[in-house]
Short mmCIF file of C-alpha atoms and ligand atoms in Angstrom, two decimals:
data_model
loop_
_atom_site.label_atom_id
_atom_site.label_comp_id
_atom_site.label_asym_id
_atom_site.label_seq_id
_atom_site.Cartn_x
_atom_site.Cartn_y
_atom_site.Cartn_z
CA UNK A 1199 12.31 10.57 34.07
CA UNK A 1200 14.94 13.13 33.69
CA UNK A 1201 17.01 10.81 31.35
CA UNK A 1202 13.96 10.13 29.21
CA UNK A 1203 13.49 13.96 28.47
CA UNK A 1204 17.15 14.17 27.72
CA UNK A 1205 17.09 11.15 25.29
CA UNK A 1206 13.95 12.26 23.54
CA UNK A 1207 14.57 15.96 22.90
CA UNK A 1208 18.13 16.44 23.33
CA UNK A 1209 19.91 15.52 19.97
CA UNK A 1210 23.20 15.54 21.35
CA UNK A 1211 22.05 12.87 23.74
CA UNK A 1212 20.22 10.82 21.19
CA UNK A 1213 20.99 7.13 20.77
CA UNK A 1214 20.67 5.84 17.24
CA UNK A 1215 17.55 3.73 16.95
CA UNK A 1216 17.44 0.59 14.99
CA UNK A 1217 14.23 -0.02 13.14
CA UNK A 1218 13.21 -3.23 11.41
CA UNK A 1219 10.57 -3.32 8.56
CA UNK A 1220 9.09 -6.77 7.97
CA UNK A 1221 6.63 -7.27 5.05
CA UNK A 1222 5.50 -9.61 2.38
CA UNK A 1223 6.46 -7.40 -0.58
CA UNK A 1224 8.62 -4.43 -1.34
CA UNK A 1225 9.67 -2.44 -4.51
CA UNK A 1226 12.20 -2.96 -6.30
CA UNK A 1227 12.34 -6.57 -5.27
CA UNK A 1228 8.67 -7.80 -5.51
CA UNK A 1229 5.46 -6.15 -6.05
CA UNK A 1230 1.83 -7.01 -6.28
CA UNK A 1231 0.23 -3.76 -5.06
CA UNK A 1232 0.61 -0.49 -3.15
CA UNK A 1233 1.98 -2.19 -0.06
CA UNK A 1234 5.13 -2.89 -1.95
CA UNK A 1235 5.42 0.73 -2.94
CA UNK A 1236 5.12 1.98 0.70
CA UNK A 1237 7.71 -0.60 2.00
CA UNK A 1238 10.19 0.35 -0.82
CA UNK A 1239 9.97 3.98 -0.33
CA UNK A 1240 9.39 4.76 3.16
CA UNK A 1241 12.68 3.35 4.59
CA UNK A 1242 14.62 5.57 2.17
CA UNK A 1243 13.08 8.59 3.72
CA UNK A 1244 13.76 7.59 7.33
CA UNK A 1245 16.57 9.87 8.62
CA UNK A 1246 19.73 7.73 8.71
CA UNK A 1247 21.36 10.09 11.04
CA UNK A 1248 19.18 8.90 13.83
CA UNK A 1249 17.70 5.53 12.63
CA UNK A 1250 19.32 2.47 11.15
CA UNK A 1251 16.65 1.11 8.97
CA UNK A 1252 16.60 -2.65 7.61
CA UNK A 1253 13.99 -4.55 5.87
CA UNK A 1254 13.18 -8.34 5.72
CA UNK A 1255 11.20 -9.89 2.79
CA UNK A 1256 10.77 -13.52 1.74
CA UNK A 1257 13.14 -14.50 -1.00
CA UNK A 1258 10.48 -15.32 -3.66
CA UNK A 1259 11.50 -17.47 -6.57
CA UNK A 1260 9.22 -15.39 -8.75
CA UNK A 1261 11.50 -12.14 -8.31
CA UNK A 1262 12.86 -10.85 -11.30
CA UNK A 1263 16.28 -12.24 -12.39
CA UNK A 1264 18.05 -8.96 -12.20
CA UNK A 1265 16.79 -8.44 -8.68
CA UNK A 1266 17.83 -11.93 -7.64
CA UNK A 1267 21.26 -11.30 -8.96
CA UNK A 1268 21.57 -8.46 -6.43
CA UNK A 1269 21.24 -10.99 -3.49
CA UNK A 1270 24.29 -12.19 -1.52
CA UNK A 1271 24.09 -15.30 0.58
CA UNK A 1272 24.70 -14.65 4.24
CA UNK A 1273 24.33 -17.89 6.28
CA UNK A 1274 21.68 -20.44 7.23
CA UNK A 1275 20.30 -22.12 10.12
CA UNK A 1276 17.61 -24.67 11.17
CA UNK A 1277 14.57 -23.70 13.23
CA UNK A 1278 11.90 -25.71 14.90
CA UNK A 1279 8.50 -24.82 13.05
CA UNK A 1280 5.38 -26.64 12.59
CA UNK A 1281 6.68 -29.94 14.22
CA UNK A 1282 9.71 -30.01 12.02
CA UNK A 1283 13.27 -28.84 12.05
CA UNK A 1284 13.49 -26.65 9.08
CA UNK A 1285 16.01 -24.68 6.89
CA UNK A 1286 16.24 -21.00 7.06
CA UNK A 1287 18.55 -19.12 4.59
CA UNK A 1288 19.51 -15.51 4.89
CA UNK A 1289 20.51 -13.29 1.89
CA UNK A 1290 21.00 -9.68 1.88
CA UNK A 1291 21.33 -6.66 -0.64
CA UNK A 1292 21.74 -2.98 -0.38
CA UNK A 1293 19.42 -0.55 -2.44
CA UNK A 1294 19.33 3.26 -2.13
CA UNK A 1295 21.14 3.09 1.05
CA UNK A 1296 18.63 0.61 2.82
CA UNK A 1297 19.76 -2.73 3.85
CA UNK A 1298 17.49 -5.62 2.93
CA UNK A 1299 17.54 -9.32 4.12
CA UNK A 1300 15.64 -12.13 2.60
CA UNK A 1301 14.44 -15.49 4.24
CA UNK A 1302 15.07 -18.27 1.93
CA UNK A 1303 13.45 -21.47 1.84
CA UNK A 1304 12.50 -23.34 -1.43
CA UNK A 1305 9.65 -25.10 -0.08
CA UNK A 1306 7.55 -22.02 0.83
CA UNK A 1307 8.74 -19.38 -1.66
CA UNK A 1308 9.06 -21.34 -5.13
CA UNK A 1309 5.74 -20.65 -6.31
CA UNK A 1310 4.96 -18.94 -9.58
CA UNK A 1311 2.95 -16.25 -8.03
CA UNK A 1312 3.67 -14.22 -4.78
CA UNK A 1313 0.40 -15.21 -3.12
CA UNK A 1314 -0.95 -18.39 -3.13
CA UNK A 1315 -4.86 -19.10 -3.17
CA UNK A 1316 -4.89 -21.54 -0.18
CA UNK A 1317 -5.32 -19.48 3.01
CA UNK A 1318 -4.21 -22.44 5.23
CA UNK A 1319 -0.90 -22.52 3.44
CA UNK A 1320 -0.56 -18.76 3.32
CA UNK A 1321 -0.91 -18.97 7.09
CA UNK A 1322 1.67 -21.52 7.42
CA UNK A 1323 4.27 -19.76 5.09
CA UNK A 1324 4.01 -16.32 6.63
CA UNK A 1325 4.11 -17.72 10.24
CA UNK A 1326 7.21 -19.39 9.08
CA UNK A 1327 8.62 -16.17 7.76
CA UNK A 1328 7.84 -14.23 10.97
CA UNK A 1329 9.48 -16.72 13.25
CA UNK A 1330 12.43 -17.14 10.84
CA UNK A 1331 12.88 -13.21 10.73
CA UNK A 1332 12.90 -13.13 14.74
CA UNK A 1333 15.23 -16.08 15.00
CA UNK A 1334 17.55 -14.61 12.36
CA UNK A 1335 18.08 -11.32 14.31
CA UNK A 1336 20.84 -12.79 16.77
CA UNK A 1337 22.31 -14.48 13.79
CA UNK A 1338 22.94 -11.39 11.90
CA UNK A 1339 23.59 -9.51 15.17
CA UNK A 1340 21.00 -6.80 14.65
CA UNK A 1341 18.72 -6.09 17.74
CA UNK A 1342 16.19 -3.72 16.51
CA UNK A 1343 14.53 -1.29 18.94
CA UNK A 1344 11.43 -1.54 17.02
CA UNK A 1345 9.90 -3.86 14.53
CA UNK A 1346 7.61 -2.34 12.03
CA UNK A 1347 5.07 -4.92 10.74
CA UNK A 1348 2.86 -4.61 7.85
CA UNK A 1349 -0.57 -6.21 7.18
CA UNK A 1350 -1.70 -9.85 8.37
CA UNK A 1351 1.35 -11.65 7.08
CA UNK A 1352 3.43 -10.17 9.77
CA UNK A 1353 0.84 -9.94 12.45
CA UNK A 1354 2.17 -12.91 14.39
CA UNK A 1355 5.41 -10.90 15.26
CA UNK A 1356 3.96 -8.63 17.86
CA UNK A 1357 2.50 -11.95 19.57
CA UNK A 1358 5.72 -13.68 19.28
CA UNK A 1359 7.50 -10.79 20.75
CA UNK A 1360 5.18 -10.94 23.82
CA UNK A 1361 5.20 -14.57 24.13
CA UNK A 1362 7.86 -17.22 23.18
CA UNK A 1363 10.67 -14.66 22.43
CA UNK A 1364 9.86 -12.59 25.58
CA UNK A 1365 11.87 -14.81 27.83
CA UNK A 1366 15.28 -13.96 26.27
CA UNK A 1367 17.29 -10.83 27.01
CA UNK A 1368 17.93 -10.36 23.32
CA UNK A 1369 14.25 -9.69 22.55
CA UNK A 1370 13.01 -8.22 25.87
CA UNK A 1371 11.99 -4.66 25.25
CA UNK A 1372 11.77 -4.84 21.50
CA UNK A 1373 8.70 -2.56 20.54
CA UNK A 1374 6.29 -3.30 17.57
CA UNK A 1375 4.06 -1.30 15.33
CA UNK A 1376 1.70 -2.89 12.92
CA UNK A 1377 0.45 -0.76 9.80
CA UNK A 1378 -2.77 -1.82 8.35
CA UNK A 1379 -2.80 -1.36 4.64
CA UNK A 1380 -5.98 -3.30 4.04
CA UNK A 1381 -8.26 -4.62 6.65
CA UNK A 1382 -9.95 -6.75 4.18
CA UNK A 1383 -7.24 -9.25 4.61
CA UNK A 1384 -6.78 -10.90 7.96
CA UNK A 1385 -5.30 -14.30 7.77
CA UNK A 1386 -8.02 -16.44 9.41
CA UNK A 1387 -8.36 -20.14 9.68
CA UNK A 1388 -9.50 -22.65 12.22
CA UNK A 1389 -8.12 -22.34 15.72
CA UNK A 1390 -6.81 -25.95 15.87
CA UNK A 1391 -4.70 -25.49 12.66
CA UNK A 1392 -3.42 -22.18 13.64
CA UNK A 1393 -2.60 -23.32 17.19
CA UNK A 1394 -0.73 -26.20 15.59
CA UNK A 1395 1.18 -23.98 13.11
CA UNK A 1396 1.97 -21.22 15.43
CA UNK A 1397 2.87 -23.36 18.46
CA UNK A 1398 1.17 -20.70 20.60
CA UNK A 1399 -0.63 -22.16 23.97
CA UNK A 1400 -4.34 -22.47 23.74
CA UNK A 1401 -4.98 -19.65 26.13
CA UNK A 1402 -3.86 -17.39 23.23
CA UNK A 1403 -7.12 -18.34 21.30
CA UNK A 1404 -9.76 -16.55 23.22
CA UNK A 1405 -11.70 -13.66 21.90
CA UNK A 1406 -9.38 -11.08 23.73
CA UNK A 1407 -6.37 -12.35 21.91
CA UNK A 1408 -6.38 -14.31 18.56
CA UNK A 1409 -9.71 -15.76 18.32
CA UNK A 1410 -12.30 -13.76 16.32
CA UNK A 1411 -15.74 -15.31 15.41
CA UNK A 1412 -14.43 -18.72 16.35
CA UNK A 1413 -11.40 -18.65 14.03
CA UNK A 1414 -7.87 -17.66 14.69
CA UNK A 1415 -6.99 -14.39 12.99
CA UNK A 1416 -3.37 -13.34 12.68
CA UNK A 1417 -4.04 -9.74 11.87
CA UNK A 1418 -6.08 -9.46 15.13
CA UNK A 1419 -2.98 -10.93 16.95
CA UNK A 1420 -1.00 -8.05 15.61
CA UNK A 1421 -3.68 -5.53 16.63
CA UNK A 1422 -4.02 -6.73 19.99
CA UNK A 1423 -0.14 -7.12 20.98
CA UNK A 1424 1.52 -4.30 18.93
CA UNK A 1425 2.63 -1.31 20.92
CA UNK A 1426 1.01 1.02 18.31
CA UNK A 1427 -1.22 0.43 15.26
CA UNK A 1428 -1.18 2.78 12.30
CA UNK A 1429 -3.08 2.88 9.05
CA UNK A 1430 -2.38 4.72 5.77
CA UNK A 1431 -4.56 7.80 6.11
CA UNK A 1432 -6.66 9.72 8.77
CA UNK A 1433 -9.96 8.89 7.21
CA UNK A 1434 -9.46 5.27 7.08
CA UNK A 1435 -8.17 5.40 10.78
CA UNK A 1436 -11.69 6.81 11.73
CA UNK A 1437 -13.65 4.49 9.14
CA UNK A 1438 -12.38 1.26 10.46
CA UNK A 1439 -13.61 1.92 13.98
CA UNK A 1440 -17.21 1.64 12.31
CA UNK A 1441 -18.84 -1.70 11.46
CA UNK A 1442 -18.98 -0.93 7.71
CA UNK A 1443 -15.40 -0.66 7.18
CA UNK A 1444 -14.19 -2.46 10.38
CA UNK A 1445 -14.33 -6.11 8.56
CA UNK A 1446 -15.43 -7.49 12.01
CA UNK A 1447 -12.60 -5.88 14.03
CA UNK A 1448 -14.19 -2.47 14.57
CA UNK A 1449 -14.94 -3.14 18.22
CA UNK A 1450 -11.10 -4.02 18.93
CA UNK A 1451 -10.04 -1.01 16.95
CA UNK A 1452 -12.33 1.28 19.01
CA UNK A 1453 -11.00 -0.22 22.13
CA UNK A 1454 -7.34 0.27 20.83
CA UNK A 1455 -8.11 3.73 19.49
CA UNK A 1456 -5.62 5.49 21.83
CA UNK A 1457 -2.86 3.54 19.98
CA UNK A 1458 -4.11 3.86 16.57
CA UNK A 1459 -3.46 6.63 14.25
CA UNK A 1460 -3.50 7.52 10.47
CA UNK A 1461 -0.47 8.56 8.51
CA UNK A 1462 -1.17 9.05 4.90
CA UNK A 1463 1.26 7.51 2.39
CA UNK A 1464 3.57 9.48 0.32
CA UNK A 1465 5.01 8.54 -3.18
CA UNK A 1466 8.31 8.55 -4.44
CA UNK A 1467 8.34 11.56 -6.84
CA UNK A 1468 11.69 10.49 -8.50
CA UNK A 1469 9.82 7.45 -10.11
CA UNK A 1470 6.69 9.46 -10.99
CA UNK A 1471 7.59 12.87 -12.40
CA UNK A 1472 6.35 14.14 -15.83
CA UNK A 1473 9.43 16.17 -16.50
CA UNK A 1474 11.69 13.47 -16.33
CA UNK A 1475 9.56 10.31 -16.84
CA UNK A 1476 11.39 8.09 -19.60
CA UNK A 1477 8.18 6.27 -20.35
CA UNK A 1478 6.17 9.14 -21.71
CA UNK A 1479 6.61 10.62 -25.33
CA UNK A 1480 6.53 14.30 -24.35
CA UNK A 1481 7.80 15.35 -20.93
CA UNK A 1482 6.13 18.48 -19.36
CA UNK A 1483 5.99 20.27 -16.05
CA UNK A 1484 3.64 22.63 -14.29
CA UNK A 1485 4.54 25.66 -16.40
CA UNK A 1486 4.28 24.09 -20.11
CA UNK A 1487 1.61 21.30 -19.33
CA UNK A 1488 -1.02 23.51 -21.43
CA UNK A 1489 0.82 22.96 -24.83
CA UNK A 1490 2.82 19.79 -24.03
CA UNK A 1491 0.62 17.27 -22.16
CA UNK A 1492 -1.74 16.66 -24.75
CA UNK A 1493 1.11 15.20 -26.97
CA UNK A 1494 1.09 12.30 -24.85
CA UNK A 1495 -2.82 11.87 -25.30
CA UNK A 1496 -2.33 12.09 -29.08
CA UNK A 1497 0.63 9.30 -28.86
CA UNK A 1498 -1.67 7.15 -26.70
CA UNK A 1499 -4.63 7.34 -28.84
CA UNK A 1500 -2.55 6.19 -31.84
CA UNK A 1501 -0.86 3.48 -29.75
CA UNK A 1502 -4.06 1.94 -28.38
CA UNK A 1503 -6.12 2.39 -31.54
CA UNK A 1504 -8.65 5.00 -30.29
CA UNK A 1505 -9.93 7.73 -32.27
CA UNK A 1506 -7.17 10.21 -32.70
CA UNK A 1507 -8.47 13.72 -31.48
CA UNK A 1508 -6.63 15.95 -29.10
CA UNK A 1509 -9.80 17.45 -27.85
CA UNK A 1510 -11.56 14.38 -26.57
CA UNK A 1511 -11.68 14.00 -22.84
CA UNK A 1512 -9.75 10.87 -21.85
CA UNK A 1513 -10.48 9.16 -18.72
CA UNK A 1514 -7.97 6.71 -17.29
CA UNK A 1515 -8.14 3.75 -14.82
CA UNK A 1516 -5.09 2.12 -13.46
CA UNK A 1517 -6.22 -0.57 -10.97
CA UNK A 1518 -6.23 -3.86 -9.50
CA UNK A 1519 -9.72 -5.16 -10.89
CA UNK A 1520 -11.22 -6.11 -7.63
CA UNK A 1521 -14.34 -5.28 -5.77
CA UNK A 1522 -12.71 -2.77 -3.66
CA UNK A 1523 -12.24 -0.51 -6.40
CA UNK A 1524 -15.87 0.08 -7.11
CA UNK A 1525 -15.89 -1.47 -10.47
CA UNK A 1526 -19.39 -2.54 -10.16
CA UNK A 1527 -20.45 1.07 -10.32
CA UNK A 1528 -18.55 1.43 -13.54
CA UNK A 1529 -20.00 -1.68 -15.06
CA UNK A 1530 -23.60 -0.28 -14.22
CA UNK A 1531 -23.28 2.81 -16.21
CA UNK A 1532 -20.74 2.00 -18.87
CA UNK A 1533 -23.49 2.03 -21.69
CA UNK A 1534 -24.53 5.41 -20.55
CA UNK A 1535 -21.09 6.87 -20.15
CA UNK A 1536 -20.11 5.68 -23.80
CA UNK A 1537 -22.82 7.78 -25.11
CA UNK A 1538 -20.70 10.78 -23.92
CA UNK A 1539 -18.05 12.34 -25.70
CA UNK A 1540 -15.32 10.64 -23.98
CA UNK A 1541 -12.57 7.90 -24.20
CA UNK A 1542 -11.84 5.40 -21.38
CA UNK A 1543 -8.48 3.68 -20.99
CA UNK A 1544 -8.14 0.80 -18.58
CA UNK A 1545 -5.11 -0.98 -17.38
CA UNK A 1546 -4.97 -3.84 -14.67
CA UNK A 1547 -5.81 -7.48 -13.84
CA UNK A 1548 -7.92 -9.03 -11.19
CA UNK A 1549 -11.32 -10.70 -10.85
CA UNK A 1550 -12.41 -12.35 -14.12
CA UNK A 1551 -15.64 -10.76 -14.24
CA UNK A 1552 -14.22 -7.26 -14.35
CA UNK A 1553 -11.59 -8.25 -16.81
CA UNK A 1554 -14.22 -9.57 -19.10
CA UNK A 1555 -16.50 -6.52 -18.45
CA UNK A 1556 -13.92 -4.27 -19.68
CA UNK A 1557 -13.17 -6.47 -22.67
CA UNK A 1558 -16.94 -6.68 -23.70
CA UNK A 1559 -16.99 -2.54 -23.70
CA UNK A 1560 -13.77 -2.32 -25.54
CA UNK A 1561 -15.22 -4.63 -28.23
CA UNK A 1562 -18.58 -2.83 -28.14
CA UNK A 1563 -17.30 0.92 -28.32
CA UNK A 1564 -13.92 -0.03 -29.89
CA UNK A 1565 -12.75 3.63 -30.75
CA UNK A 1566 -13.80 4.94 -27.40
CA UNK A 1567 -12.78 2.22 -24.93
CA UNK A 1568 -9.47 0.54 -24.62
CA UNK A 1569 -9.15 -2.35 -22.15
CA UNK A 1570 -5.62 -3.47 -21.42
CA UNK A 1571 -5.88 -6.50 -19.19
CA UNK A 1572 -2.46 -6.95 -18.13
CA UNK A 1573 0.01 -5.08 -15.90
CA UNK A 1574 2.69 -2.87 -17.47
CA UNK A 1575 4.58 -0.06 -15.86
CA UNK A 1576 5.48 1.76 -18.67
CA UNK A 1577 1.77 1.80 -19.88
CA UNK A 1578 0.79 3.14 -16.51
CA UNK A 1579 2.97 6.02 -16.86
CA UNK A 1580 1.64 6.81 -20.09
CA UNK A 1581 -1.90 6.70 -18.95
CA UNK A 1582 -1.07 9.13 -16.10
CA UNK A 1583 0.44 11.54 -18.69
CA UNK A 1584 -2.11 11.22 -21.38
CA UNK A 1585 -5.39 11.18 -19.70
CA UNK A 1586 -7.40 14.27 -18.76
CA UNK A 1587 -9.13 12.66 -15.89
CA UNK A 1588 -8.51 9.56 -13.62
CA UNK A 1589 -11.34 7.56 -12.24
CA UNK A 1590 -11.14 5.79 -8.76
CA UNK A 1591 -14.63 5.03 -7.39
CA UNK A 1592 -13.46 2.89 -4.48
CA UNK A 1593 -15.93 1.11 -2.25
CA UNK A 1594 -13.06 1.63 0.50
CA UNK A 1595 -9.53 2.74 -0.09
CA UNK A 1596 -7.00 2.74 2.91
CA UNK A 1597 -4.89 5.19 1.00
CA UNK A 1598 -4.67 4.96 -2.70
CA UNK A 1599 -1.60 5.72 -4.57
CA UNK A 1600 -2.65 6.25 -8.14
CA UNK A 1601 -4.68 9.26 -7.32
CA UNK A 1602 -1.42 10.87 -6.06
CA UNK A 1603 0.33 10.03 -9.22
CA UNK A 1604 -2.49 11.25 -11.30
CA UNK A 1605 -2.34 14.68 -9.44
CA UNK A 1606 1.22 14.96 -10.10
CA UNK A 1607 0.86 14.39 -13.81
CA UNK A 1608 -1.99 17.22 -13.88
CA UNK A 1609 -4.61 14.27 -14.40
CA UNK A 1610 -7.70 15.22 -12.59
CA UNK A 1611 -8.97 12.46 -10.14
CA UNK A 1612 -12.51 11.81 -10.07
CA UNK A 1613 -12.95 9.94 -6.73
CA UNK A 1614 -15.37 8.48 -4.19
CA UNK A 1615 -14.63 10.55 -0.98
CA UNK A 1616 -13.64 7.49 1.20
CA UNK A 1617 -10.38 6.75 3.02
CA UNK A 1618 -7.13 8.17 1.57
CA UNK A 1619 -8.83 9.49 -1.42
CA UNK A 1620 -11.14 11.89 0.72
CA UNK A 1621 -7.74 13.03 2.42
CA UNK A 1622 -5.64 13.56 -0.65
CA UNK A 1623 -8.26 14.96 -3.31
CA UNK A 1624 -9.93 18.35 -2.72
CA UNK A 1625 -13.21 18.46 -4.52
CA UNK A 1626 -13.68 21.16 -7.04
CA UNK A 1627 -15.59 24.19 -5.89
CA UNK A 1628 -16.63 26.40 -8.88
CA UNK A 1629 -17.61 29.40 -6.78
CA UNK A 1630 -14.31 29.79 -4.95
CA UNK A 1631 -12.20 28.29 -7.83
CA UNK A 1632 -10.57 25.72 -5.36
CA UNK A 1633 -9.98 21.88 -5.46
CA UNK A 1634 -7.84 19.37 -7.31
CA UNK A 1635 -10.47 17.00 -8.45
CA UNK A 1636 -13.85 15.81 -8.30
CA UNK A 1637 -15.66 13.72 -5.61
CA UNK A 1638 -18.71 11.91 -4.86
CA UNK A 1639 -20.02 10.57 -1.45
CA UNK A 1640 -22.32 7.69 -1.78
CA UNK A 1641 -21.74 4.46 -3.41
CA UNK A 1642 -24.12 4.93 -6.30
CA UNK A 1643 -23.51 4.52 -9.85
CA UNK A 1644 -25.61 7.60 -10.98
CA UNK A 1645 -24.22 9.79 -8.38
CA UNK A 1646 -20.63 8.75 -10.10
CA UNK A 1647 -21.93 9.29 -13.49
CA UNK A 1648 -23.42 12.59 -12.39
CA UNK A 1649 -19.94 13.69 -11.15
CA UNK A 1650 -18.01 12.43 -14.23
CA UNK A 1651 -20.70 14.57 -16.41
CA UNK A 1652 -19.91 17.53 -14.24
CA UNK A 1653 -16.19 17.22 -14.96
CA UNK A 1654 -17.05 16.75 -18.61
CA UNK A 1655 -18.84 20.19 -18.46
CA UNK A 1656 -15.80 21.80 -16.77
CA UNK A 1657 -13.37 20.27 -19.38
CA UNK A 1658 -15.27 20.96 -22.49
CA UNK A 1659 -17.00 24.48 -21.57
CA UNK A 1660 -14.67 26.00 -18.91
CA UNK A 1661 -11.21 25.11 -20.35
CA UNK A 1662 -9.34 28.01 -18.30
CA UNK A 1663 -10.92 26.70 -15.09
CA UNK A 1664 -9.95 23.17 -15.76
CA UNK A 1665 -6.39 24.35 -16.36
CA UNK A 1666 -6.41 26.34 -13.17
CA UNK A 1667 -7.42 22.97 -11.41
CA UNK A 1668 -4.36 21.20 -13.09
CA UNK A 1669 -2.18 24.15 -11.75
CA UNK A 1670 -3.47 23.37 -8.14
CA UNK A 1671 -3.24 19.60 -8.59
CA UNK A 1672 0.32 19.65 -9.89
CA UNK A 1673 1.45 21.99 -6.84
CA UNK A 1674 0.14 19.69 -4.26
CA UNK A 1675 2.93 17.86 -2.43
CA UNK A 1676 2.64 14.10 -1.19
CA UNK A 1677 6.07 13.33 -1.13
CA UNK A 1678 7.38 11.19 1.67
CA UNK A 1679 9.16 13.84 3.69
CA UNK A 1680 6.03 14.95 6.00
CA UNK A 1681 4.86 11.37 6.68
CA UNK A 1682 8.24 9.87 7.10
CA UNK A 1683 8.65 12.38 10.10
CA UNK A 1684 5.46 11.38 11.59
CA UNK A 1685 6.56 7.78 11.69
CA UNK A 1686 9.91 9.06 13.14
CA UNK A 1687 8.26 10.92 15.85
CA UNK A 1688 6.27 7.67 16.71
CA UNK A 1689 9.32 5.46 16.72
CA UNK A 1690 11.13 7.96 19.07
CA UNK A 1691 8.08 8.06 21.20
CA UNK A 1692 7.87 4.34 21.52
CA UNK A 1693 11.53 3.81 22.14
CA UNK A 1694 12.86 6.49 24.49
CA UNK A 1695 16.57 6.36 25.23
CA UNK A 1696 15.65 5.70 28.94
CA UNK A 1697 13.60 2.49 29.00
CA UNK A 1698 11.89 1.97 32.21
CA UNK A 1699 11.41 -1.65 31.37
CA UNK A 1700 15.00 -2.30 31.78
CA UNK A 1701 15.51 -0.64 35.09
C1 LIG B 190 -3.37 -1.19 0.06
C2 LIG B 190 -4.49 -0.33 -0.18
C3 LIG B 190 -4.14 1.03 -0.53
C4 LIG B 190 -2.94 1.69 -0.05
C5 LIG B 190 -1.83 0.63 0.00
C6 LIG B 190 -0.43 1.26 0.46
O1 LIG B 190 -3.09 -1.68 -1.36
O2 LIG B 190 -5.58 -0.94 -0.69
O3 LIG B 190 -5.35 1.89 -0.53
O4 LIG B 190 -2.62 2.79 -0.65
O5 LIG B 190 -2.22 -0.64 0.41
O6 LIG B 190 -0.91 1.47 1.90
#
């Protein structure tokens, strides 16, 4: 007990901790969504004096060539998996002081897209990935004190650590954390198939372990067996304990609530800074935005063929076009909204019905609506810089990163107050002159429209108030420093220098 106190609090006696991140995507190598931003930036902010942080990713063939060129071959071995003896290649790269490893296997990672539409195949591929990562650790001679898993794709790791890998000295005592970025995706398939793929004994497929509503569920396995569970905002950590947000796992999350906490995501301000952003026409900062920011609006109106008018309120949406993002609310009031004196710029891809919905309104209100149904990093930066407001009416939002970028660009978020949106955007209070954005509570299209119209009134009639709101928005700080400290405290708490298990 004495040693534990010394180890934990006394820096002099502190032993360097080894932390391994395992995830299905990470910037700058491969990205489909916010998960990649977090996996790419959090490790950079973990203090290298106290932690040796490394990251494992799959070696996808669809990675950009310039990133593939950075990878060096390390070694390979063969592993028993899914009734075969199968190849595992290991590659490595170093970026911004973080050591990355990649699991190579052409059979599993050669697709044109990161994710595959066949859930059974996804379960097979990511179970392979997780087993390969664990098996690779002695080969690369890296024994982590803690493995930090992300989302369902890595949910089997905490299970394997307590099961087949628990018998060996190398793995014994390795702690695990699972971070839920989105509870909607769980990695579910029938028990028989998952049992065959994972090779776990049948007593693991009971409702207190991997079984969930008669299926096997890999995320559930992670939540049951991890030493700690985190999610990406305080509010989402509370929400997922309720049936509406819990996606069927709320009873388990309530049961594990002592081990569950929210840590809000940060963003990497070095990539998103209007004062240095190479993608935007006119750079600006918290001092000169009143004169300079609008030049970006002017340029974007020209580029996208919208009416060129500095005074028009421009609203931006940069989003995956999926149900989660509240797009049915927008579809419902688009005709009404387009009667107002506004412009709407949309960027993103996703479900066909939403892509077509925005294309339709672009056709119908051509000089007011610009639908850009693709993804472009450069255009996203231009939208953050050019728009006056940024719309995010999500049905649920574990954290949300776009609103953080919008705030930093002085683009006022209009959000539904759920999950991370509630924790990061403070609704405007005209009586106290506080707030950094606009919020509405109920998932209701006209409540959203009324909120947008309230924002329009402030923008058009009380410009000084609007600009003061931009002052406050640009002053808030969601850089990683604060959140990275919270992760570090958790790692230290879970891995005290004195380990009672080893005595
Ligand atoms: C998921 C969530 C999003 C979160 C991101 C990173 O994409 O939908 O809210 O910001 O993961 O944690």
